[in-house]
Short mmCIF file of C-alpha atoms in Angstrom, two decimals:
data_model
loop_
_atom_site.label_atom_id
_atom_site.label_comp_id
_atom_site.label_asym_id
_atom_site.label_seq_id
_atom_site.Cartn_x
_atom_site.Cartn_y
_atom_site.Cartn_z
CA MET A 1 127.58 84.28 138.58
CA SER A 2 126.10 81.20 137.05
CA THR A 3 127.97 79.42 134.30
CA MET A 4 126.29 79.72 131.00
CA ASN A 5 126.29 77.65 127.89
CA VAL A 6 124.65 79.51 125.06
CA ASP A 7 125.09 76.54 122.73
CA ALA A 8 122.77 74.51 124.94
CA LYS A 9 120.19 77.27 124.66
CA LEU A 10 120.56 77.47 120.89
CA SER A 11 120.08 73.71 120.64
CA LEU A 12 116.46 74.24 121.69
CA ASN A 13 115.83 76.34 118.58
CA LYS A 14 114.72 75.06 115.24
CA PHE A 15 117.38 75.66 112.60
CA TYR A 16 117.56 74.57 108.98
CA VAL A 17 121.28 74.89 108.45
CA ASN A 18 122.47 75.24 104.89
CA GLU A 19 125.60 73.12 105.10
CA GLU A 20 126.55 74.05 101.55
CA TYR A 21 126.56 77.79 101.90
CA ALA A 22 127.81 80.16 104.59
CA HIS A 23 125.75 83.35 104.69
CA ILE A 24 128.29 85.13 106.92
CA VAL A 25 132.01 84.97 106.18
CA LEU A 26 134.86 86.61 108.06
CA ASN A 27 137.68 88.15 106.10
CA ARG A 28 141.43 87.81 106.69
CA ASN A 29 141.60 90.82 108.98
CA ALA A 30 139.49 88.99 111.55
CA GLU A 31 142.61 87.20 112.79
CA THR A 32 144.54 90.38 113.43
CA GLU A 33 141.89 92.99 114.23
CA SER A 34 141.30 91.72 117.73
CA SER A 35 139.48 94.85 118.88
CA GLU A 36 136.95 94.37 116.12
CA PHE A 37 136.53 90.68 116.87
CA ARG A 38 136.09 91.48 120.55
CA LYS A 39 133.04 93.64 119.71
CA LEU A 40 131.37 90.60 118.20
CA MET A 41 132.31 88.38 121.15
CA LEU A 42 130.50 90.87 123.37
CA ALA A 43 127.48 91.64 121.22
CA CYS A 44 126.48 88.52 119.25
CA PRO A 45 123.38 87.28 121.06
CA ALA A 46 124.13 83.73 119.98
CA GLY A 47 127.74 83.89 121.17
CA LEU A 48 128.98 82.60 117.82
CA TYR A 49 132.21 84.60 117.83
CA LYS A 50 134.65 82.86 120.14
CA GLN A 51 138.30 82.46 120.98
CA ASP A 52 139.91 79.19 122.00
CA ASP A 53 142.47 78.77 124.80
CA LYS A 54 145.26 79.81 122.50
CA GLY A 55 143.48 82.96 121.41
CA ARG A 56 142.58 81.65 117.95
CA ILE A 57 139.27 82.93 116.65
CA LEU A 58 136.33 80.63 116.06
CA PHE A 59 133.11 81.31 114.22
CA ASP A 60 130.28 79.09 113.05
CA TYR A 61 127.24 80.50 111.25
CA ALA A 62 125.11 77.47 112.13
CA GLY A 63 123.50 78.96 115.25
CA CYS A 64 122.92 82.38 113.69
CA LEU A 65 119.76 84.22 114.74
CA GLU A 66 120.07 86.51 111.69
CA CYS A 67 119.84 89.65 113.81
CA GLY A 68 122.47 91.68 111.94
CA THR A 69 124.50 92.79 114.97
CA CYS A 70 127.80 91.71 113.41
CA ARG A 71 126.90 93.43 110.16
CA ILE A 72 126.24 96.77 111.88
CA LEU A 73 129.36 96.55 114.07
CA CYS A 74 131.92 95.01 111.72
CA GLY A 75 130.33 94.84 108.27
CA LYS A 76 133.06 97.11 106.89
CA THR A 77 135.99 95.78 108.92
CA ILE A 78 136.25 92.04 109.48
CA LEU A 79 133.25 90.63 107.61
CA GLU A 80 133.77 89.43 104.07
CA LYS A 81 130.02 89.24 103.62
CA TRP A 82 126.72 89.23 105.45
CA GLU A 83 123.65 87.96 103.68
CA PHE A 84 120.39 86.43 104.74
CA PRO A 85 120.45 82.66 104.49
CA GLN A 86 118.86 81.45 101.28
CA GLY A 87 115.09 81.03 101.36
CA THR A 88 113.77 78.34 103.78
CA PHE A 89 117.16 78.11 105.56
CA GLY A 90 118.30 79.44 108.91
CA ILE A 91 116.47 80.09 112.15
CA GLU A 92 112.78 79.26 112.35
CA TYR A 93 111.06 80.80 115.34
CA ARG A 94 108.18 78.67 116.54
CA TRP A 95 107.12 81.37 118.99
CA GLY A 96 109.28 84.43 118.32
CA MET B 1 105.42 77.55 95.95
CA SER B 2 107.98 79.23 93.72
CA ILE B 3 107.55 82.64 92.21
CA MET B 4 107.39 81.07 88.76
CA LYS B 5 104.34 79.08 89.77
CA ILE B 6 102.71 82.24 91.01
CA GLU B 7 103.40 83.85 87.66
CA ARG B 8 101.78 80.98 85.81
CA LYS B 9 98.79 80.97 88.12
CA ARG B 10 98.27 84.64 87.43
CA GLY B 11 98.80 84.17 83.72
CA GLU B 12 95.41 82.55 83.37
CA GLY B 13 93.04 85.35 82.50
CA MET B 14 95.12 88.16 83.92
CA SER B 15 97.58 90.52 82.36
CA ASN B 16 101.04 89.05 82.50
CA GLU B 17 102.76 92.27 83.41
CA GLY B 18 103.33 91.30 87.00
CA PHE B 19 101.66 92.58 90.10
CA ASP B 20 100.37 95.98 91.03
CA VAL B 21 102.23 95.69 94.31
CA ILE B 22 104.98 93.48 95.69
CA VAL B 23 105.48 93.55 99.44
CA VAL B 24 108.76 92.12 100.72
CA GLY B 25 108.51 90.72 104.23
CA ALA B 26 105.51 89.29 106.07
CA GLY B 27 105.95 91.00 109.42
CA VAL B 28 103.21 93.18 110.81
CA ALA B 29 103.96 96.16 108.54
CA GLY B 30 104.11 94.08 105.37
CA ASN B 31 101.05 92.03 106.22
CA VAL B 32 98.95 95.09 106.99
CA ALA B 33 100.00 96.91 103.81
CA ALA B 34 99.27 93.79 101.74
CA TYR B 35 95.95 93.20 103.49
CA LEU B 36 94.68 96.74 102.90
CA LEU B 37 95.73 96.78 99.24
CA GLY B 38 94.30 93.30 98.64
CA ARG B 39 91.04 94.47 100.16
CA GLU B 40 91.01 97.36 97.68
CA GLY B 41 91.21 94.87 94.85
CA LEU B 42 94.83 95.42 93.81
CA GLN B 43 96.94 92.47 92.67
CA VAL B 44 99.33 92.00 95.58
CA LEU B 45 102.21 89.58 96.03
CA LEU B 46 103.68 89.20 99.52
CA ILE B 47 107.09 87.50 99.65
CA GLU B 48 108.50 86.05 102.86
CA ARG B 49 111.94 84.44 103.15
CA GLY B 50 111.00 82.26 106.12
CA ASN B 51 109.00 79.07 105.82
CA TYR B 52 105.93 80.82 107.17
CA PRO B 53 105.07 84.41 108.05
CA GLY B 54 106.56 85.19 111.45
CA SER B 55 109.19 82.46 111.33
CA LYS B 56 112.00 85.05 111.19
CA ASN B 57 110.32 87.55 113.46
CA MET B 58 110.72 88.25 117.11
CA THR B 59 109.41 90.80 119.57
CA GLY B 60 110.19 91.55 123.19
CA GLY B 61 106.67 91.01 123.72
CA ARG B 62 103.92 93.60 123.55
CA ILE B 63 101.69 95.16 120.91
CA TYR B 64 99.76 98.37 121.61
CA SER B 65 96.47 97.59 119.93
CA HIS B 66 95.30 101.01 118.71
CA SER B 67 96.73 101.00 115.19
CA LEU B 68 95.60 97.47 114.29
CA GLU B 69 92.28 98.05 116.04
CA LYS B 70 91.62 100.86 113.58
CA ILE B 71 92.14 98.48 110.65
CA MET B 72 90.62 95.31 112.10
CA PRO B 73 88.17 96.25 114.85
CA ASP B 74 88.04 93.74 117.71
CA PHE B 75 91.03 91.85 116.31
CA ALA B 76 92.07 90.73 119.79
CA LYS B 77 88.95 88.56 120.08
CA GLU B 78 90.08 86.49 117.15
CA ALA B 79 93.85 86.89 116.89
CA PRO B 80 96.27 84.63 118.76
CA ILE B 81 97.24 87.20 121.37
CA GLU B 82 98.69 86.00 124.67
CA ARG B 83 97.51 88.18 127.58
CA LYS B 84 96.02 91.63 127.94
CA ILE B 85 98.51 93.77 129.87
CA THR B 86 96.77 95.28 132.89
CA ARG B 87 99.78 95.82 135.07
CA GLU B 88 102.94 97.82 134.42
CA LYS B 89 106.07 97.57 136.50
CA VAL B 90 109.24 99.60 136.12
CA PHE B 91 112.34 98.79 138.16
CA MET B 92 115.70 100.30 138.87
CA MET B 93 117.96 97.35 139.51
CA THR B 94 121.37 96.76 141.05
CA GLU B 95 123.14 93.45 141.52
CA LYS B 96 121.44 92.87 144.86
CA SER B 97 118.31 95.02 144.78
CA SER B 98 115.42 96.29 142.75
CA ILE B 99 113.29 99.33 143.41
CA GLY B 100 110.03 99.37 141.53
CA LEU B 101 106.98 101.24 140.48
CA ASP B 102 103.83 99.19 140.17
CA PHE B 103 100.85 100.46 138.20
CA GLN B 104 97.81 98.23 138.12
CA SER B 105 94.69 99.71 136.62
CA SER B 106 91.56 98.87 134.71
CA LEU B 107 92.42 101.98 132.68
CA LEU B 108 95.19 99.94 131.08
CA GLY B 109 92.75 97.51 129.54
CA THR B 110 90.31 99.96 127.97
CA HIS B 111 89.18 98.83 124.56
CA GLY B 112 91.08 100.65 121.82
CA SER B 113 93.97 101.67 124.07
CA ASP B 114 94.77 98.23 125.43
CA SER B 115 97.95 96.27 124.84
CA TYR B 116 98.72 92.57 124.54
CA SER B 117 101.67 90.28 124.91
CA VAL B 118 102.21 88.42 121.65
CA LEU B 119 104.52 85.86 120.05
CA ARG B 120 105.29 86.74 116.47
CA GLY B 121 105.82 83.25 115.11
CA VAL B 122 102.15 82.71 115.87
CA PHE B 123 100.69 86.20 115.49
CA ASP B 124 102.13 87.00 112.07
CA GLN B 125 100.76 83.77 110.61
CA TRP B 126 97.29 84.84 111.64
CA LEU B 127 97.76 88.31 110.15
CA ALA B 128 98.99 86.76 106.88
CA GLU B 129 95.86 84.58 106.75
CA LYS B 130 93.81 87.78 106.88
CA ALA B 131 95.77 89.10 103.89
CA GLU B 132 95.30 85.83 102.04
CA GLU B 133 91.54 85.98 102.66
CA VAL B 134 91.31 89.24 100.72
CA GLY B 135 93.21 87.84 97.75
CA VAL B 136 96.85 88.57 98.52
CA GLU B 137 99.20 85.98 97.00
CA ILE B 138 101.74 84.89 99.59
CA VAL B 139 104.93 83.03 98.78
CA THR B 140 107.17 81.79 101.57
CA GLY B 141 110.69 80.39 101.61
CA ILE B 142 111.81 82.87 98.95
CA CYS B 143 114.50 85.39 99.78
CA VAL B 144 114.43 88.48 97.58
CA ASP B 145 118.05 89.13 96.61
CA ASP B 146 117.72 92.33 94.68
CA LEU B 147 115.42 94.83 93.02
CA ILE B 148 114.76 95.37 89.35
CA ILE B 149 115.79 98.99 88.85
CA ARG B 150 115.39 100.78 85.51
CA GLN B 151 116.39 104.43 85.14
CA GLY B 152 116.27 104.80 88.88
CA LYS B 153 112.79 103.33 89.19
CA VAL B 154 112.12 100.16 91.17
CA CYS B 155 110.16 97.88 88.84
CA GLY B 156 110.03 94.63 90.80
CA VAL B 157 112.15 92.08 92.59
CA ILE B 158 114.80 89.47 91.84
CA ALA B 159 114.98 86.18 93.72
CA GLY B 160 117.57 83.72 92.45
CA ILE B 161 116.95 83.36 88.73
CA ASP B 162 113.38 84.65 88.98
CA GLN B 163 112.43 88.21 88.19
CA ILE B 164 108.99 89.52 88.89
CA GLU B 165 107.63 92.92 87.94
CA SER B 166 105.43 95.24 89.93
CA GLY B 167 104.07 98.75 89.67
CA VAL B 168 105.30 99.54 93.15
CA THR B 169 107.37 97.65 95.74
CA ILE B 170 106.92 98.01 99.49
CA LEU B 171 110.01 97.14 101.50
CA ALA B 172 108.93 95.60 104.79
CA ASP B 173 112.04 93.50 105.10
CA GLY B 174 113.01 94.47 108.61
CA ILE B 175 115.77 96.41 110.27
CA ASN B 176 118.50 94.84 108.13
CA SER B 177 116.70 95.93 104.95
CA LEU B 178 119.41 95.11 102.46
CA LEU B 179 116.92 96.07 99.75
CA ALA B 180 116.54 99.66 100.98
CA GLN B 181 120.32 99.88 100.67
CA LYS B 182 120.23 98.44 97.17
CA ALA B 183 117.56 100.97 96.24
CA GLY B 184 119.95 103.68 97.45
CA LEU B 185 117.49 104.80 100.11
CA ARG B 186 119.71 104.31 103.10
CA LYS B 187 123.21 103.81 104.39
CA GLU B 188 124.18 101.48 107.17
CA PHE B 189 122.63 102.24 110.55
CA LYS B 190 125.08 103.43 113.21
CA PRO B 191 125.82 101.28 116.28
CA SER B 192 124.55 104.13 118.46
CA HIS B 193 121.17 104.00 116.70
CA VAL B 194 120.63 100.31 117.06
CA ALA B 195 120.11 98.05 120.06
CA VAL B 196 120.38 94.29 120.18
CA GLY B 197 117.87 92.28 122.13
CA VAL B 198 118.07 88.73 123.35
CA LYS B 199 115.08 86.84 124.70
CA GLU B 200 114.33 83.57 126.39
CA LEU B 201 110.88 82.09 126.15
CA ILE B 202 110.25 80.24 129.38
CA GLU B 203 107.29 77.91 129.70
CA LEU B 204 105.22 77.94 132.88
CA PRO B 205 101.68 76.73 133.59
CA ALA B 206 99.02 79.46 133.22
CA GLU B 207 97.85 79.10 136.84
CA LEU B 208 101.39 79.58 138.12
CA ILE B 209 101.79 82.75 136.05
CA GLN B 210 98.50 84.08 137.41
CA GLU B 211 99.61 83.38 140.98
CA ARG B 212 103.10 84.81 140.63
CA PHE B 213 101.96 87.95 138.85
CA GLN B 214 98.68 88.26 140.73
CA CYS B 215 96.56 88.55 137.65
CA ASN B 216 93.34 87.16 136.26
CA GLU B 217 93.17 84.57 133.53
CA ASN B 218 94.04 86.14 130.17
CA GLU B 219 95.52 89.20 131.87
CA GLY B 220 99.16 89.87 132.51
CA THR B 221 102.07 92.09 133.41
CA ALA B 222 104.79 94.01 131.61
CA CYS B 223 108.02 94.72 133.52
CA MET B 224 110.95 96.90 132.52
CA PHE B 225 114.27 96.94 134.37
CA ALA B 226 117.04 99.56 134.21
CA GLY B 227 120.56 99.20 135.55
CA PHE B 228 121.81 95.72 136.34
CA PRO B 229 120.44 93.86 133.26
CA SER B 230 122.69 95.88 130.94
CA ASP B 231 125.53 96.01 133.50
CA GLY B 232 125.01 99.74 134.00
CA ARG B 233 125.18 100.53 130.30
CA ILE B 234 122.48 101.88 127.96
CA GLY B 235 119.81 99.26 127.79
CA GLY B 236 117.58 97.28 130.08
CA GLY B 237 115.72 94.13 130.86
CA PHE B 238 112.13 93.23 130.07
CA LEU B 239 109.58 90.66 131.11
CA TYR B 240 106.18 90.00 129.57
CA THR B 241 103.73 87.36 130.68
CA ASN B 242 102.25 85.20 127.93
CA LYS B 243 99.47 82.64 128.33
CA GLU B 244 101.72 79.77 129.28
CA SER B 245 105.15 81.30 129.10
CA ILE B 246 107.25 84.28 130.05
CA SER B 247 109.23 86.40 127.62
CA LEU B 248 112.35 87.49 129.44
CA GLY B 249 115.10 89.46 127.80
CA VAL B 250 117.85 92.06 127.75
CA VAL B 251 118.32 94.89 125.26
CA CYS B 252 121.55 96.90 124.87
CA THR B 253 122.56 99.73 122.57
CA LEU B 254 125.32 98.37 120.35
CA SER B 255 127.72 101.29 120.69
CA ASP B 256 127.67 100.98 124.47
CA LEU B 257 127.54 97.20 124.75
CA ILE B 258 130.91 96.90 123.02
CA LYS B 259 132.53 99.17 125.61
CA GLY B 260 131.60 96.81 128.43
CA GLN B 261 133.12 93.69 129.89
CA LYS B 262 130.22 91.26 129.81
CA ALA B 263 128.94 89.54 126.69
CA LEU B 264 125.24 89.80 125.92
CA PRO B 265 124.47 86.10 126.51
CA GLN B 266 126.11 86.44 129.92
CA LEU B 267 124.06 89.55 130.72
CA MET B 268 120.96 87.51 129.92
CA GLU B 269 122.07 84.68 132.18
CA ASP B 270 122.90 87.01 135.08
CA PHE B 271 119.55 88.77 134.70
CA LYS B 272 117.81 85.40 135.01
CA THR B 273 119.53 84.66 138.28
CA HIS B 274 118.84 88.07 139.85
CA PRO B 275 116.95 87.68 143.15
CA THR B 276 113.99 89.63 141.75
CA VAL B 277 113.75 87.59 138.57
CA ALA B 278 114.74 84.07 139.63
CA PRO B 279 111.58 83.34 141.71
CA LEU B 280 109.37 84.54 138.84
CA ILE B 281 110.75 81.97 136.41
CA LYS B 282 111.46 79.19 138.91
CA GLU B 283 110.69 75.72 137.51
CA GLY B 284 110.15 77.27 134.11
CA LYS B 285 111.41 75.49 131.04
CA LEU B 286 113.39 77.34 128.40
CA VAL B 287 111.89 76.52 125.00
CA GLU B 288 113.30 79.14 122.63
CA TYR B 289 116.25 81.54 122.53
CA SER B 290 115.96 84.45 120.17
CA GLY B 291 117.75 87.63 119.16
CA HIS B 292 116.89 90.72 117.16
CA LEU B 293 117.94 94.29 116.47
CA VAL B 294 115.83 97.26 117.51
CA PRO B 295 115.93 100.64 115.73
CA GLU B 296 116.25 103.14 118.56
CA GLY B 297 117.77 106.20 116.93
CA GLY B 298 114.44 107.92 116.25
CA VAL B 299 114.11 110.39 113.38
CA GLU B 300 117.90 110.81 113.36
CA MET B 301 118.28 107.36 111.83
CA MET B 302 115.31 107.51 109.48
CA PRO B 303 116.32 106.65 105.94
CA LYS B 304 114.71 107.98 102.80
CA ILE B 305 111.36 106.19 102.84
CA ILE B 306 110.07 107.07 99.38
CA GLY B 307 111.69 106.43 96.02
CA ASP B 308 110.58 105.94 92.45
CA GLY B 309 108.31 102.90 92.61
CA VAL B 310 109.26 102.05 96.19
CA LEU B 311 108.23 102.69 99.81
CA VAL B 312 109.86 101.61 103.07
CA VAL B 313 107.79 100.64 106.14
CA GLY B 314 108.21 99.30 109.68
CA ASP B 315 111.60 98.45 111.16
CA ALA B 316 113.18 98.89 107.71
CA ALA B 317 112.29 102.58 108.04
CA GLY B 318 113.47 102.75 111.66
CA PHE B 319 109.96 103.32 113.03
CA CYS B 320 110.24 102.62 116.74
CA VAL B 321 110.26 104.52 120.00
CA ASN B 322 111.85 103.19 123.16
CA LEU B 323 111.19 105.31 126.22
CA GLY B 324 112.44 102.81 128.74
CA TYR B 325 109.05 102.40 130.37
CA ALA B 326 107.32 101.74 127.06
CA VAL B 327 108.73 100.20 123.90
CA ARG B 328 106.71 100.77 120.76
CA GLY B 329 107.55 99.16 117.46
CA MET B 330 104.65 97.09 116.21
CA ASP B 331 102.03 99.83 116.50
CA PHE B 332 104.34 102.10 114.47
CA ALA B 333 104.98 99.34 111.93
CA ILE B 334 101.26 98.70 111.48
CA ALA B 335 100.42 102.39 111.11
CA SER B 336 103.25 102.83 108.59
CA GLY B 337 101.93 99.83 106.65
CA GLU B 338 98.53 101.49 106.61
CA CYS B 339 99.94 104.85 105.45
CA ALA B 340 101.89 103.09 102.69
CA ALA B 341 98.78 101.21 101.55
CA ARG B 342 96.76 104.43 101.42
CA ALA B 343 99.52 106.14 99.44
CA VAL B 344 99.80 103.26 96.98
CA SER B 345 96.04 103.12 96.59
CA LYS B 346 95.93 106.84 95.80
CA ALA B 347 98.83 106.57 93.37
CA TYR B 348 97.13 103.56 91.74
CA GLN B 349 94.05 105.65 91.09
CA GLY B 350 96.23 108.47 89.80
CA GLY B 351 97.92 106.08 87.41
CA GLY B 352 101.57 106.27 88.44
CA TYR B 353 104.07 105.34 91.13
CA SER B 354 106.74 107.95 90.64
CA GLU B 355 108.51 109.35 93.67
CA GLY B 356 106.27 112.41 93.37
CA ASP B 357 103.10 110.32 93.18
CA LEU B 358 104.11 108.48 96.33
CA GLN B 359 104.92 111.59 98.40
CA VAL B 360 101.50 111.31 100.05
CA TYR B 361 103.00 108.45 102.10
CA ARG B 362 104.97 111.03 104.07
CA ASP B 363 101.91 113.28 104.39
CA TYR B 364 99.91 110.40 105.86
CA LEU B 365 102.73 109.58 108.26
CA GLU B 366 102.91 113.23 109.30
CA GLU B 367 99.17 113.30 109.96
CA SER B 368 99.29 110.10 112.00
CA PHE B 369 101.06 109.57 115.30
CA VAL B 370 104.01 107.91 113.54
CA LEU B 371 106.09 110.91 112.56
CA HIS B 372 104.56 113.10 115.24
CA ASP B 373 105.78 110.79 118.01
CA MET B 374 109.08 110.05 116.31
CA LYS B 375 109.73 113.81 116.27
CA LEU B 376 108.38 114.43 119.76
CA TYR B 377 110.86 111.97 121.26
CA ARG B 378 113.71 112.91 118.93
CA ASN B 379 115.98 114.00 121.78
CA PHE B 380 115.36 111.01 124.01
CA PRO B 381 117.93 108.63 122.43
CA LYS B 382 120.53 111.40 122.74
CA PHE B 383 119.53 111.98 126.36
CA LEU B 384 120.22 108.34 127.23
CA GLU B 385 123.44 108.34 125.26
CA THR B 386 124.73 111.37 127.13
CA THR B 387 123.34 110.45 130.54
CA PRO B 388 124.80 107.06 131.43
CA ARG B 389 124.03 107.77 135.10
CA VAL B 390 120.45 106.61 134.48
CA PHE B 391 121.75 103.06 134.18
CA SER B 392 124.58 103.13 136.70
CA ASP B 393 124.59 105.80 139.44
CA TYR B 394 120.84 106.24 139.88
CA PRO B 395 119.95 102.61 140.60
CA LYS B 396 122.77 102.58 143.19
CA LEU B 397 121.60 105.88 144.65
CA LEU B 398 118.09 104.53 145.14
CA GLU B 399 119.44 101.29 146.58
CA GLY B 400 121.43 103.31 149.11
CA ILE B 401 118.44 105.36 150.23
CA MET B 402 116.17 102.32 150.44
CA THR B 403 118.74 100.35 152.38
CA ASP B 404 119.10 103.12 154.95
CA MET B 405 115.34 103.39 155.22
CA PHE B 406 114.46 99.72 155.54
CA VAL B 407 117.48 97.98 157.04
CA MET B 408 117.45 98.25 160.84
CA ASN B 409 120.58 97.05 162.58
CA GLY B 410 120.40 98.75 165.97
CA GLN B 411 122.80 101.54 165.02
CA PRO B 412 121.52 105.06 165.73
CA THR B 413 119.66 106.23 162.62
CA GLN B 414 119.82 109.61 160.94
CA ALA B 415 116.94 111.86 159.95
CA LEU B 416 115.47 110.79 156.62
CA VAL B 417 116.38 114.03 154.86
CA LYS B 418 120.00 113.67 155.98
CA THR B 419 120.05 110.07 154.75
CA ILE B 420 118.68 110.99 151.38
CA MET B 421 121.03 113.96 150.98
CA LYS B 422 124.00 111.79 151.86
CA HIS B 423 123.25 109.56 148.88
CA ILE B 424 122.31 112.41 146.56
CA ASN B 425 125.56 114.19 147.33
CA LYS B 426 127.51 111.14 146.19
CA VAL B 427 126.30 111.83 142.65
CA GLY B 428 125.91 115.58 143.04
CA VAL B 429 122.78 117.71 143.35
CA LEU B 430 123.64 119.72 140.26
CA LYS B 431 124.15 116.68 138.09
CA ILE B 432 120.89 115.15 139.22
CA THR B 433 118.94 118.35 138.66
CA ARG B 434 120.46 118.79 135.23
CA ASP B 435 119.77 115.16 134.26
CA ALA B 436 116.18 115.38 135.49
CA TRP B 437 115.63 118.58 133.53
CA LYS B 438 117.21 117.10 130.39
CA GLY B 439 115.21 113.91 130.80
CA VAL B 440 111.87 115.60 131.31
CA ARG B 441 112.44 117.86 128.32
CA SER B 442 113.34 114.94 126.05
CA VAL B 443 110.02 113.19 126.58
#
């Protein structure tokens, strides 16, 4: 199995990150509902839902592909909100 | 350009009551609906949240031309399509093997029933230009946050502090259609009705693609893979040849993906390194990594598509059919955009956009292939959901038979029938017969 760094792949994409405003926010349950968080670790195509060595959860909306996977899976459990980024922000597919 | 500027522009010499039609989302469905209504002379505003039409859109890779051909004859001569697909390959895949079906035919390229690999960031811009040419106003970089709803009737859209009125609003805002939810037309889609796809766009010189896929210039191949790409779960891999790149990806049904052990980005990476795939993309350069949801639940997941002053089209309405060997979304989206435009045009002439006035949208969809095919394949998603063997046991079964047939090691061999039965018995004759019967009946 080859080692894979999805961040390196995402770095090839064109993103206009809105540093001021997070369009996806986890709620407090995200820390404790590990089975819910695990779903997102498996299914997020951008691999944005991670755990560090100590098992603490990590999430950064900056590389979001705006697919909606996390919304469908955990919109009612561990997501505080899921919105589209504000106009002009977010992923910009040059080829798509 | 902001919406306010559009308002002012329209204010000169036109009624200031807003637009006849607002279309939200400049994907193929939205663009086609806007184009047809603009051509009829209606005042149409098309709003796109990305910086240009297509900038938020992604496809696995292939458009079946028939529905757009009907609206824009010979579009492929002018549009930025990639390659005409003249070869279809379907594989069952295990970790070490792949067993394939290869269909190459001039019948695949017949005008009117041909298909093309496309890249949406490019294609949708072209389609939006067509809409602009017939007078559609397009604003980009504006995200519609909400709808203006009065006494249950959708009367326009809200974006930030701007409100803009319309006679009717067409929601072409994609599978996540938050607006259809706000209009009360749909609930959240279920994880079993939705698949997530990830794709890598890998650049390769055109000549190398033609050599590797044995095709002429401007022609190409579509490949589908079942089994290994989704780690034996519901889903599959795909490959489409573009002019100077390859679209390679993995799609998995959400409800099943979360029961597995491997994360989607890892599935993608392992698929790339499979012995069948690796030589095809060798020396290729990854240039874009994309992800998207696919509505795969069929009619079961279809929301309400008509409301007072509002219609839902394309992915937002769940219009898509995935049969494993053929994935159809864009041709459905385009046809639904056309049906919506015809319905709006008729309602416009009739003088109202009530839910009753707009019911013809459903009639047009029923008459077209859209609802016919959605209904025809209604049991197929359930078949896959309840027959996981398609993705796990069957690829292994075929691998076993093929290995016994083709690997010679000097050991005494068995009669072919015995060999085949040995592998079939591992899964069970009854199970296989039942699955085959269920499968055939669901398509």
